[in-house]
C-alpha cells in the first residue's frame, strides 16, 4: 500500500510538471479563452478522485488514481495542450478505445456496489459482464453528446466539418470495443473466481477498488 501511495505521488508530480509546461506552450501559441479553460481543466482533473473520496466517503485506491492520471495526461496535456492529436496518427481513436476499458471497469464496480450483499460470485459472470459492456457503451454516447454541446460554442471536437458523422461513429465504435474486451475479462474473472489465474490490469483495478470500498 505504501509503495503504491509513493508511486501515486510521483505520478502526480510528473503530471503537474508536464501539464504546466503544456499550458505555457499552448497559451504562448494561441492564448484563446478556450485554451485557457483547457489548461485550467487539465490542472484540476487529478483532484477528481480526491473529491469523490470525500463526497462518497471512499477509501483511496492508489492504482486506480495512477491509471486515471495516466489516461488524463495522455488525453488533455499531451493531446490537447501539446497538440498530440496532430502528430500521433489515430491518437484520438486510441484514447477512445482506452476509455472503453476504464468505463467498463467503473461499470463493474457500480454493478457490485448495487448488488445486495456485494458478494463476488461465479453466477454473476454473465450479468456483470453484460452490464460492464453496456456501461462502457453508455459512456461513449454521453461523451459524444458532451462534444456536440461544446461544438455549439465555436469549437469542433467532433470534426463535423471534416468528417460529418464519421468521427463520432468511429469514437463510439472503438470505445465499445474497449468495453467489450473488458467485459470478456470480467466474465473470465468471475467464471474462474478463486482460481490462480492472471487477472490483467482492468480486473486488478476492479479488485483493488472492490477490496477497499465494496467488500463487507
Short mmCIF file of N, CA and C in Angstrom, two decimals, residues 15 36-46 72 76:
data_model
loop_
_atom_site.label_atom_id
_atom_site.label_comp_id
_atom_site.label_asym_id
_atom_site.label_seq_id
_atom_site.Cartn_x
_atom_site.Cartn_y
_atom_site.Cartn_z
N UNK A 15 2.83 14.60 -13.50
CA UNK A 15 1.65 15.13 -14.18
C UNK A 15 1.64 16.65 -14.15
N UNK A 36 -7.28 28.55 -22.47
CA UNK A 36 -7.11 28.87 -21.05
C UNK A 36 -7.96 27.94 -20.19
N UNK A 37 -9.21 27.72 -20.60
CA UNK A 37 -10.09 26.81 -19.86
C UNK A 37 -9.58 25.37 -19.95
N UNK A 38 -9.01 25.02 -21.10
CA UNK A 38 -8.45 23.68 -21.28
C UNK A 38 -7.28 23.45 -20.32
N UNK A 39 -6.41 24.45 -20.19
CA UNK A 39 -5.27 24.35 -19.28
C UNK A 39 -5.75 24.25 -17.83
N UNK A 40 -6.75 25.06 -17.49
CA UNK A 40 -7.29 25.02 -16.13
C UNK A 40 -7.91 23.66 -15.82
N UNK A 41 -8.63 23.10 -16.79
CA UNK A 41 -9.23 21.77 -16.59
C UNK A 41 -8.16 20.71 -16.41
N UNK A 42 -7.09 20.80 -17.20
CA UNK A 42 -6.00 19.83 -17.09
C UNK A 42 -5.38 19.85 -15.70
N UNK A 43 -5.22 21.04 -15.13
CA UNK A 43 -4.63 21.16 -13.80
C UNK A 43 -5.60 20.69 -12.71
N UNK A 44 -6.90 20.78 -12.97
CA UNK A 44 -7.90 20.43 -11.95
C UNK A 44 -8.27 18.96 -11.95
N UNK A 45 -8.15 18.29 -13.08
CA UNK A 45 -8.67 16.92 -13.20
C UNK A 45 -8.09 15.91 -12.20
N UNK A 46 -6.79 15.96 -11.84
CA UNK A 46 -6.29 15.00 -10.86
C UNK A 46 -6.98 15.09 -9.50
N UNK A 72 -5.64 10.73 -18.23
CA UNK A 72 -5.90 12.17 -18.37
C UNK A 72 -4.67 12.88 -18.95
N UNK A 76 -5.40 15.05 -22.21
CA UNK A 76 -5.52 16.51 -22.16
C UNK A 76 -4.16 17.21 -22.30
#
